[in-house]
Short mmCIF file of C-alpha atoms in Angstrom, two decimals:
data_model
loop_
_atom_site.label_atom_id
_atom_site.label_comp_id
_atom_site.label_asym_id
_atom_site.label_seq_id
_atom_site.Cartn_x
_atom_site.Cartn_y
_atom_site.Cartn_z
CA MET A 12 0.61 68.38 -90.65
CA GLN A 13 -3.12 67.73 -90.77
CA GLN A 14 -2.58 65.06 -93.36
CA ILE A 15 -0.02 63.31 -91.17
CA ILE A 16 -2.46 63.26 -88.26
CA LEU A 17 -5.24 62.00 -90.51
CA PHE A 18 -2.94 59.30 -91.81
CA LEU A 19 -2.05 58.26 -88.27
CA ILE A 20 -5.69 58.09 -87.21
CA LYS A 21 -6.60 56.10 -90.30
CA ASN A 22 -3.87 53.53 -89.76
CA LYS A 23 -3.90 53.38 -85.97
CA THR A 24 -4.40 49.61 -85.85
CA GLY A 25 -1.42 49.01 -88.05
CA LEU A 26 0.69 51.42 -86.01
CA VAL A 27 -0.21 49.79 -82.69
CA PHE A 28 0.58 46.42 -84.26
CA ILE A 29 3.98 47.62 -85.48
CA ILE A 30 4.89 49.12 -82.08
CA LEU A 31 3.88 46.03 -80.11
CA MET A 32 5.54 43.74 -82.65
CA THR A 33 8.79 45.70 -82.37
CA ILE A 34 8.76 45.20 -78.60
CA ALA A 35 8.10 41.46 -79.02
CA LEU A 36 10.84 41.00 -81.61
CA GLY A 37 13.25 43.07 -79.51
CA LEU A 38 12.66 40.77 -76.55
CA THR A 39 13.09 37.73 -78.79
CA PHE A 40 16.42 38.83 -80.23
CA LYS A 41 17.69 39.80 -76.80
CA ALA A 42 16.78 36.35 -75.49
CA HIS A 43 18.97 34.73 -78.11
CA THR A 44 22.12 36.19 -76.62
CA TYR A 45 23.52 34.91 -73.36
CA HIS A 46 23.32 37.18 -70.34
CA ASN A 47 21.01 39.55 -72.05
CA SER A 48 17.70 37.81 -71.60
CA LYS A 49 16.67 39.02 -68.19
CA VAL A 50 13.82 41.32 -69.12
CA VAL A 51 11.27 38.54 -69.36
CA SER A 52 12.19 36.06 -66.66
CA SER A 53 10.21 33.48 -64.70
CA ALA A 54 12.20 34.39 -61.59
CA ASN A 55 9.57 36.82 -60.34
CA PHE A 56 6.94 36.73 -57.63
CA VAL A 57 3.89 35.71 -59.68
CA THR A 58 5.25 33.04 -62.00
CA GLY A 59 7.57 31.70 -59.29
CA ASN A 60 4.73 31.16 -56.85
CA VAL A 61 2.34 29.66 -59.42
CA LEU A 62 4.98 27.19 -60.59
CA GLU A 63 6.01 26.39 -57.04
CA THR A 64 2.43 25.59 -56.02
CA SER A 65 2.00 23.34 -59.02
CA GLU A 66 5.31 21.64 -58.28
CA GLY A 67 4.23 21.15 -54.66
CA ILE A 68 1.30 19.10 -55.89
CA SER A 69 3.00 17.14 -58.64
CA GLN A 70 6.13 16.28 -56.67
CA TYR A 71 4.28 13.43 -54.95
CA PHE A 72 4.15 11.50 -58.22
CA GLY A 73 7.92 11.31 -58.47
CA LEU A 74 8.72 10.63 -54.82
CA LYS A 75 9.77 7.03 -55.32
CA THR A 76 12.32 7.64 -58.06
CA GLN A 77 13.64 10.75 -56.31
CA ASN A 78 14.11 8.75 -53.11
CA GLU A 79 16.04 6.14 -55.02
CA ILE A 80 18.28 8.78 -56.59
CA LEU A 81 19.00 10.30 -53.18
CA ALA A 82 19.66 6.89 -51.62
CA GLU A 83 22.08 6.07 -54.43
CA GLU A 84 23.90 9.30 -53.81
CA ASN A 85 24.05 8.61 -50.08
CA GLU A 86 25.48 5.19 -50.82
CA ALA A 87 28.22 6.65 -53.00
CA LEU A 88 29.07 9.32 -50.43
CA ARG A 89 29.14 6.75 -47.60
CA LYS A 90 31.51 4.62 -49.61
CA LYS A 91 33.86 7.56 -50.06
CA LEU A 92 33.59 8.56 -46.41
CA LEU A 93 34.31 5.09 -45.05
CA ASN A 94 37.31 4.71 -47.30
CA LEU A 95 38.88 7.94 -46.12
CA SER A 96 41.63 7.22 -43.62
CA PRO A 97 40.14 8.25 -40.29
CA SER A 98 43.32 7.95 -38.21
CA GLU A 99 44.91 11.41 -38.62
CA ASP A 100 41.65 13.25 -38.51
CA THR A 101 41.74 15.04 -35.21
CA LEU A 102 38.95 17.37 -34.32
CA GLU A 103 41.00 20.45 -35.20
CA SER A 104 41.81 19.34 -38.70
CA GLN A 105 38.14 18.58 -39.26
CA LEU A 106 37.24 22.06 -38.08
CA ASP A 107 39.85 23.51 -40.39
CA PHE A 108 38.24 21.64 -43.18
CA ILE A 109 34.91 23.22 -42.40
CA THR A 110 36.05 26.83 -42.00
CA ASP A 111 38.44 26.77 -44.90
CA THR A 112 36.24 25.33 -47.62
CA LEU A 113 36.78 26.48 -51.14
CA TYR A 114 33.27 25.61 -52.26
CA ARG A 115 30.06 26.52 -50.51
CA ILE A 116 27.27 24.07 -51.30
CA GLN A 117 23.58 24.68 -50.88
CA LYS A 118 20.65 22.40 -51.65
CA SER A 119 17.71 23.51 -53.73
CA THR A 120 14.71 22.07 -55.57
CA VAL A 121 13.74 22.45 -59.20
CA ILE A 122 10.29 23.97 -59.67
CA SER A 123 10.19 24.28 -63.42
CA ASN A 124 12.29 22.47 -65.98
CA TYR A 125 12.18 22.72 -69.76
CA TYR A 126 14.18 20.47 -72.05
CA ASP A 127 12.26 20.32 -75.34
CA LYS A 128 13.19 23.73 -76.71
CA ILE A 129 16.38 25.06 -78.24
CA ASP A 130 17.20 27.40 -75.36
CA ASN A 131 16.09 25.88 -72.09
CA PHE A 132 15.92 27.33 -68.60
CA LEU A 133 15.12 25.95 -65.17
CA LEU A 134 13.61 27.71 -62.20
CA ILE A 135 14.84 26.69 -58.76
CA LYS A 136 13.86 27.61 -55.22
CA GLY A 137 16.05 30.06 -53.33
CA GLY A 138 17.20 33.53 -54.31
CA VAL A 139 18.90 36.60 -52.90
CA LYS A 140 17.35 35.73 -49.52
CA ASP A 141 19.36 32.49 -49.46
CA SER A 142 22.50 34.27 -50.68
CA ILE A 143 22.33 32.73 -54.13
CA LYS A 144 24.03 34.95 -56.67
CA GLU A 145 24.45 35.13 -60.40
CA ASP A 146 27.01 32.89 -62.11
CA LEU A 147 26.98 30.12 -59.52
CA GLY A 148 27.08 26.54 -60.79
CA VAL A 149 24.18 24.12 -60.34
CA ILE A 150 24.78 20.35 -60.19
CA SER A 151 22.68 17.32 -59.37
CA SER A 152 23.84 14.13 -57.72
CA LYS A 153 24.85 12.72 -61.12
CA GLY A 154 26.32 15.64 -63.02
CA ILE A 155 26.09 19.27 -63.99
CA VAL A 156 22.78 21.05 -64.60
CA GLY A 157 23.52 24.66 -65.48
CA ILE A 158 24.54 28.11 -64.32
CA ILE A 159 22.46 30.62 -62.32
CA GLU A 160 21.58 33.50 -64.58
CA ASP A 161 18.97 35.63 -62.88
CA VAL A 162 18.07 35.89 -59.20
CA SER A 163 14.97 37.34 -57.55
CA LYS A 164 14.14 37.44 -53.87
CA GLU A 165 13.01 33.85 -53.60
CA PHE A 166 13.69 32.21 -56.95
CA SER A 167 16.60 31.78 -59.31
CA ARG A 168 16.63 31.12 -63.00
CA VAL A 169 19.19 28.64 -64.25
CA ILE A 170 20.45 28.56 -67.81
CA SER A 171 20.42 24.84 -68.53
CA ILE A 172 23.27 22.97 -70.17
CA LEU A 173 20.55 22.19 -72.73
CA ASN A 174 20.77 25.72 -74.11
CA THR A 175 22.57 26.63 -77.31
CA ASN A 176 24.08 29.67 -75.58
CA THR A 177 25.94 27.76 -72.88
CA SER A 178 29.52 26.67 -73.28
CA ILE A 179 31.25 24.96 -70.39
CA ASN A 180 34.88 23.97 -70.01
CA ALA A 181 35.18 20.18 -69.84
CA GLN A 182 38.00 17.66 -70.01
CA LEU A 183 38.79 14.00 -70.57
CA LYS A 184 39.06 12.43 -67.13
CA LYS A 185 42.11 10.31 -68.01
CA THR A 186 44.38 12.80 -69.69
CA ASN A 187 43.06 16.28 -68.84
CA HIS A 188 42.80 17.35 -72.48
CA PHE A 189 40.08 19.95 -72.42
CA GLY A 190 37.43 21.26 -74.78
CA THR A 191 34.18 23.18 -74.79
CA LEU A 192 30.85 21.56 -74.05
CA THR A 193 27.89 22.79 -76.13
CA TRP A 194 24.41 21.61 -77.12
CA ASP A 195 23.02 21.35 -80.65
CA GLY A 196 19.39 21.60 -79.58
CA LYS A 197 18.18 18.11 -80.40
CA ASP A 198 18.61 15.24 -77.96
CA PRO A 199 18.36 16.13 -74.25
CA ASN A 200 20.75 13.26 -73.41
CA ILE A 201 23.56 14.12 -75.81
CA LEU A 202 25.91 17.09 -75.63
CA SER A 203 28.88 17.74 -77.87
CA LEU A 204 32.42 18.43 -76.76
CA VAL A 205 34.34 20.43 -79.35
CA ASP A 206 37.86 21.80 -79.69
CA VAL A 207 39.60 18.76 -78.23
CA PRO A 208 43.05 18.62 -79.92
CA ARG A 209 43.90 15.60 -82.13
CA SER A 210 46.71 14.57 -79.81
CA ALA A 211 44.18 13.53 -77.17
CA PRO A 212 43.56 9.77 -76.91
CA VAL A 213 39.78 9.68 -77.42
CA LYS A 214 37.95 6.39 -76.89
CA VAL A 215 34.25 5.51 -76.78
CA GLY A 216 33.22 4.97 -73.16
CA ASP A 217 35.72 7.38 -71.60
CA THR A 218 34.44 9.71 -68.91
CA ILE A 219 34.15 13.48 -69.39
CA THR A 220 34.33 15.75 -66.34
CA THR A 221 34.32 19.49 -65.77
CA GLY A 222 37.65 21.17 -66.38
CA GLY A 223 39.75 23.10 -63.92
CA ARG A 224 39.68 26.25 -66.01
CA SER A 225 36.16 27.13 -65.00
CA LEU A 226 35.66 29.35 -61.98
CA ILE A 227 32.05 28.25 -61.75
CA PHE A 228 32.25 24.48 -61.37
CA PRO A 229 34.78 22.57 -59.27
CA GLU A 230 37.13 20.34 -61.21
CA ASN A 231 36.21 16.72 -61.87
CA VAL A 232 32.45 16.89 -61.52
CA PRO A 233 31.30 14.01 -63.75
CA ILE A 234 29.39 14.99 -66.89
CA GLY A 235 29.00 11.92 -69.10
CA ILE A 236 30.69 9.33 -71.26
CA ILE A 237 31.83 9.50 -74.88
CA SER A 238 29.23 7.84 -77.09
CA GLU A 239 30.85 8.58 -80.46
CA TYR A 240 33.46 10.87 -81.95
CA GLU A 241 34.94 12.03 -85.23
CA LEU A 242 38.09 13.89 -86.12
CA ASP A 243 37.60 17.02 -88.17
CA GLU A 244 40.55 16.65 -90.56
CA ASN A 245 40.48 20.27 -91.70
CA VAL A 246 41.06 21.85 -88.31
CA GLY A 247 42.55 18.92 -86.41
CA TYR A 248 40.03 18.94 -83.59
CA TYR A 249 37.74 16.20 -82.38
CA ASN A 250 33.95 16.47 -82.36
CA ILE A 251 32.82 14.28 -79.50
CA SER A 252 29.25 13.29 -78.58
CA VAL A 253 28.85 12.99 -74.83
CA LYS A 254 26.05 10.97 -73.28
CA LEU A 255 25.06 12.62 -70.00
CA PHE A 256 25.03 10.75 -66.70
CA ASN A 257 22.34 13.15 -65.65
CA ASP A 258 18.75 12.64 -66.75
CA MET A 259 17.91 16.26 -67.56
CA THR A 260 14.25 15.34 -68.00
CA ASN A 261 13.90 14.18 -64.40
CA LEU A 262 15.51 16.66 -62.02
CA LYS A 263 14.34 17.41 -58.52
CA HIS A 264 17.08 17.91 -55.93
CA VAL A 265 20.01 20.02 -57.05
CA TYR A 266 22.95 21.74 -55.39
CA VAL A 267 24.10 25.31 -55.91
CA ILE A 268 27.87 25.60 -55.76
CA GLU A 269 29.73 28.78 -54.94
CA ASN A 270 33.45 29.10 -55.43
CA THR A 271 34.36 31.35 -52.50
CA ARG A 272 37.62 32.41 -54.11
CA LYS A 273 36.11 33.29 -57.44
CA GLU A 274 36.45 37.04 -57.09
CA GLU A 275 40.04 36.71 -55.97
CA ALA A 276 40.87 34.52 -58.95
CA TYR A 277 39.00 36.80 -61.28
CA LYS A 278 40.94 39.82 -60.07
CA LEU A 279 44.21 38.03 -60.67
CA LEU A 280 43.14 37.05 -64.17
CA ASN A 281 41.97 40.55 -65.08
CA PRO A 282 44.40 42.82 -63.26
CA GLU A 283 43.78 45.96 -65.31
CA GLN A 284 40.20 46.27 -64.18
CA PRO A 285 39.49 48.33 -61.04
CA MET B 9 -19.26 44.38 -69.79
CA LYS B 10 -20.08 40.70 -69.86
CA ILE B 11 -17.61 40.15 -72.67
CA TYR B 12 -14.74 41.60 -70.61
CA PHE B 13 -15.62 39.31 -67.72
CA ILE B 14 -15.79 36.19 -69.90
CA ASN B 15 -12.52 36.98 -71.62
CA SER B 16 -10.68 37.71 -68.35
CA ILE B 17 -11.71 34.32 -67.02
CA ARG B 18 -10.71 32.62 -70.26
CA PHE B 19 -7.39 34.48 -70.18
CA VAL B 20 -6.44 33.17 -66.73
CA LEU B 21 -7.82 29.67 -67.33
CA LEU B 22 -6.06 29.20 -70.66
CA ILE B 23 -2.71 30.35 -69.29
CA LEU B 24 -2.97 28.03 -66.30
CA VAL B 25 -4.02 25.05 -68.43
CA GLN B 26 -1.20 25.76 -70.85
CA VAL B 27 1.55 26.26 -68.29
CA LEU B 28 0.58 23.75 -65.65
CA ILE B 29 -0.72 20.89 -67.80
CA LEU B 30 0.07 21.10 -71.51
CA ASN B 31 3.69 22.22 -71.14
CA HIS B 32 4.42 18.91 -69.46
CA PHE B 33 3.25 16.99 -72.54
CA GLU B 34 6.07 15.52 -74.57
CA ILE B 35 4.56 13.66 -77.51
CA PHE B 36 7.40 11.99 -79.50
CA GLY B 37 9.85 13.90 -77.33
CA TYR B 38 9.48 17.33 -78.92
CA VAL B 39 5.84 17.94 -79.78
CA ASN B 40 4.11 20.38 -77.49
CA PRO B 41 0.44 21.31 -78.10
CA TYR B 42 -0.67 24.89 -77.48
CA ILE B 43 -4.24 25.72 -76.51
CA TYR B 44 -3.96 29.41 -75.61
CA PRO B 45 -4.54 30.77 -79.18
CA LEU B 46 -8.15 29.74 -78.47
CA LEU B 47 -8.61 33.07 -76.67
CA ILE B 48 -7.86 35.00 -79.87
CA ILE B 49 -9.86 32.54 -81.97
CA LEU B 50 -12.97 32.98 -79.84
CA LEU B 51 -12.91 36.77 -79.49
CA PRO B 52 -16.11 38.48 -80.69
CA PHE B 53 -15.97 39.31 -84.39
CA ASN B 54 -16.74 43.00 -83.93
CA ILE B 55 -14.15 43.66 -81.22
CA ASN B 56 -12.17 46.92 -81.27
CA SER B 57 -8.98 46.06 -83.11
CA ILE B 58 -6.68 48.01 -80.78
CA GLN B 59 -8.09 46.31 -77.70
CA LYS B 60 -7.59 43.03 -79.49
CA LEU B 61 -3.91 43.75 -80.14
CA PHE B 62 -3.24 44.75 -76.53
CA LEU B 63 -5.02 41.61 -75.32
CA ALA B 64 -2.85 39.49 -77.63
CA PHE B 65 0.27 41.24 -76.37
CA ALA B 66 -0.68 40.62 -72.73
CA LEU B 67 -1.50 36.97 -73.40
CA GLY B 68 1.75 36.34 -75.23
CA ILE B 69 3.97 38.06 -72.71
CA CYS B 70 2.42 36.10 -69.82
CA LEU B 71 3.34 32.86 -71.60
CA ASP B 72 6.84 34.20 -72.23
CA PHE B 73 7.29 34.98 -68.56
CA PHE B 74 6.35 31.43 -67.63
CA GLU B 75 8.50 29.77 -70.25
CA ASP B 76 11.49 32.13 -70.18
CA SER B 77 11.25 32.39 -73.93
CA GLY B 78 11.94 36.07 -74.62
CA GLY B 79 9.18 37.40 -76.84
CA ILE B 80 8.31 34.51 -79.13
CA HIS B 81 4.78 33.89 -77.82
CA THR B 82 4.07 37.61 -77.88
CA ALA B 83 5.13 37.94 -81.51
CA ALA B 84 3.19 34.87 -82.65
CA THR B 85 0.00 35.86 -80.83
CA LEU B 86 0.18 39.45 -82.10
CA VAL B 87 0.45 38.31 -85.71
CA ILE B 88 -2.56 35.98 -85.54
CA ALA B 89 -4.59 38.67 -83.76
CA TYR B 90 -3.71 41.22 -86.43
CA LEU B 91 -4.40 38.91 -89.37
CA ARG B 92 -7.55 37.38 -87.90
CA PRO B 93 -10.04 39.33 -90.09
CA LEU B 94 -8.25 37.97 -93.15
CA PHE B 95 -8.64 34.37 -92.01
CA LEU B 96 -12.24 34.94 -90.96
CA ARG B 97 -13.06 36.25 -94.43
CA ASN B 98 -11.30 33.33 -96.04
CA ALA B 99 -12.99 30.70 -93.92
CA PHE B 100 -16.50 32.08 -93.52
CA GLY B 101 -16.86 34.14 -96.69
CA LEU B 102 -19.75 36.55 -97.11
CA SER B 103 -21.46 35.99 -93.79
CA TYR B 104 -18.42 37.56 -92.09
CA ASP B 105 -18.52 40.59 -94.36
CA TYR B 106 -22.21 41.21 -93.62
CA GLN B 107 -21.63 40.85 -89.87
CA THR B 108 -24.28 38.15 -89.64
CA LEU B 109 -21.88 35.39 -88.65
CA LYS B 110 -22.71 33.08 -85.76
CA PHE B 111 -19.65 31.01 -84.98
CA TYR B 112 -21.39 27.75 -84.13
CA ASP B 113 -23.98 28.04 -86.90
CA ALA B 114 -21.30 27.99 -89.56
CA PRO B 115 -20.50 24.60 -91.11
CA PHE B 116 -17.81 22.53 -89.41
CA ARG B 117 -15.60 22.82 -92.48
CA SER B 118 -15.38 26.60 -92.17
CA ARG B 119 -14.56 26.42 -88.48
CA PHE B 120 -11.91 23.80 -89.18
CA VAL B 121 -10.27 25.93 -91.89
CA TYR B 122 -10.31 29.01 -89.66
CA VAL B 123 -8.80 27.24 -86.63
CA SER B 124 -6.19 25.45 -88.75
CA LEU B 125 -5.03 28.62 -90.47
CA MET B 126 -4.72 30.48 -87.17
CA VAL B 127 -2.85 27.66 -85.43
CA LEU B 128 -0.55 26.95 -88.37
CA LEU B 129 0.50 30.59 -88.67
CA HIS B 130 0.92 30.89 -84.91
CA HIS B 131 3.11 27.79 -84.70
CA THR B 132 5.15 28.74 -87.74
CA ILE B 133 6.10 32.10 -86.24
CA LEU B 134 6.54 30.67 -82.75
CA PHE B 135 8.91 27.88 -83.68
CA SER B 136 10.81 29.88 -86.30
CA LEU B 137 11.60 32.53 -83.73
CA GLU B 138 12.41 29.92 -81.10
CA ILE B 139 14.80 27.89 -83.23
CA PHE B 140 16.10 30.90 -85.12
CA SER B 141 18.67 29.07 -87.21
CA VAL B 142 18.77 27.62 -90.70
CA ASN B 143 20.74 24.60 -89.50
CA HIS B 144 17.61 23.01 -88.11
CA LEU B 145 15.18 23.45 -91.02
CA LEU B 146 13.93 19.86 -91.09
CA TYR B 147 13.54 19.81 -87.33
CA LEU B 148 11.68 23.11 -87.49
CA PHE B 149 9.34 21.79 -90.17
CA GLU B 150 8.58 18.61 -88.23
CA LYS B 151 7.93 20.56 -85.07
CA ILE B 152 5.53 22.95 -86.80
CA VAL B 153 3.56 20.19 -88.54
CA TYR B 154 3.24 17.78 -85.62
CA SER B 155 2.54 20.44 -82.99
CA SER B 156 -0.06 22.06 -85.26
CA ILE B 157 -1.89 18.76 -85.72
CA PHE B 158 -2.16 18.21 -81.98
CA SER B 159 -3.06 21.84 -81.24
CA VAL B 160 -5.81 21.92 -83.88
CA ILE B 161 -7.35 18.70 -82.57
CA LEU B 162 -7.17 19.98 -79.00
CA ILE B 163 -8.72 23.34 -79.86
CA LEU B 164 -11.53 21.79 -81.95
CA ILE B 165 -12.39 19.41 -79.11
CA THR B 166 -12.40 22.29 -76.62
CA LEU B 167 -14.63 24.34 -78.93
CA ASN B 168 -17.18 21.52 -78.99
CA LEU B 169 -17.04 21.12 -75.22
CA ILE B 170 -17.65 24.83 -74.61
CA ARG B 171 -20.57 24.80 -77.01
CA LYS B 172 -22.39 22.02 -75.17
CA THR B 173 -22.26 23.78 -71.84
CA SER B 174 -23.39 27.15 -73.18
CA LYS B 175 -26.53 25.80 -74.85
#
């Protein structure tokens, strides 16, 4: 017994190192699996406020481009609005439209954005206080951004589409053949769409949108265009490179999207669960 | 007492500089210099080794909180803190063993070797744990080499700047 204690005292530095290192490695391995990386998260009071203050100062440098992006979006929305047939729209039907919406949309701002790592996260303003919850989709005016993964009182952490752990259901706009959208960790403008069956008519320049099988994103949110593709002869599936519409390196105003019928749909899909 | 005060200030300053300024640097698209290992590099040579390890752990985990990176900074910083005596002996030789070492009196070559070894090991562990896949070996290698070059230059410049003001 005495010898054990002596041994421990003699090697206390090594022991402390091993204990601390085990904690660090444990956190690292946990972070490499999706939905398990919440122990160390920037969505907390201290880091959230520091990053928000810094963002408050640096946002002035990007005002011009951000204004242009918003104006472009306004233009596109105006175009859609003016081309809607206004004749049948009585006040009641408009009210119906408002109270019976399937998707709740909420604006937010990005306060920290990483895109040069393998597994990237964003931090956005708004948390439990603003009724933001886990597993809501985040989009920008040009395309999808990611999925909310961790929420604190005032901040939310978003797992970016530029993260090797994300996989999002996506489809060809023309034919509705769907596949899974993943990232290989290299170019922040290119994602890859896998598992598209060989019967799909794939062409460079075609548009990819979100698929209807996801309960997180609405159908037909634009994602990007096909920049190149190859057919894997062994399995009969296409490997498609998708160039994003979204500039993931320059994000400021984003929208959080909540599917208000998600729980209902989820219950129907998994009936055996209580 | 003074040493605790100095290191606390360095701790906060280095984290802020790293998170608010350097993390926005994108040289060649993927190279990101890291300055915060400077805290471990500049610790007094006769510091209590357990205090040193806890300081390294705290420094690393702060960075991980800011970058949402799990525990990769913690692991990398712990390893360089633990192996620091080895590098000091390698770079400065006998004067470290006899406890007569003055950091700025040593030749530039020794300081360069010491800083390079620390940064290279730190970056190797950091990026290996971050990428964590054998499919990206070339990418990993490039990232380690280029980031190390920029970090070493940055840290050596900072070392010289600190020296001027303290004289």
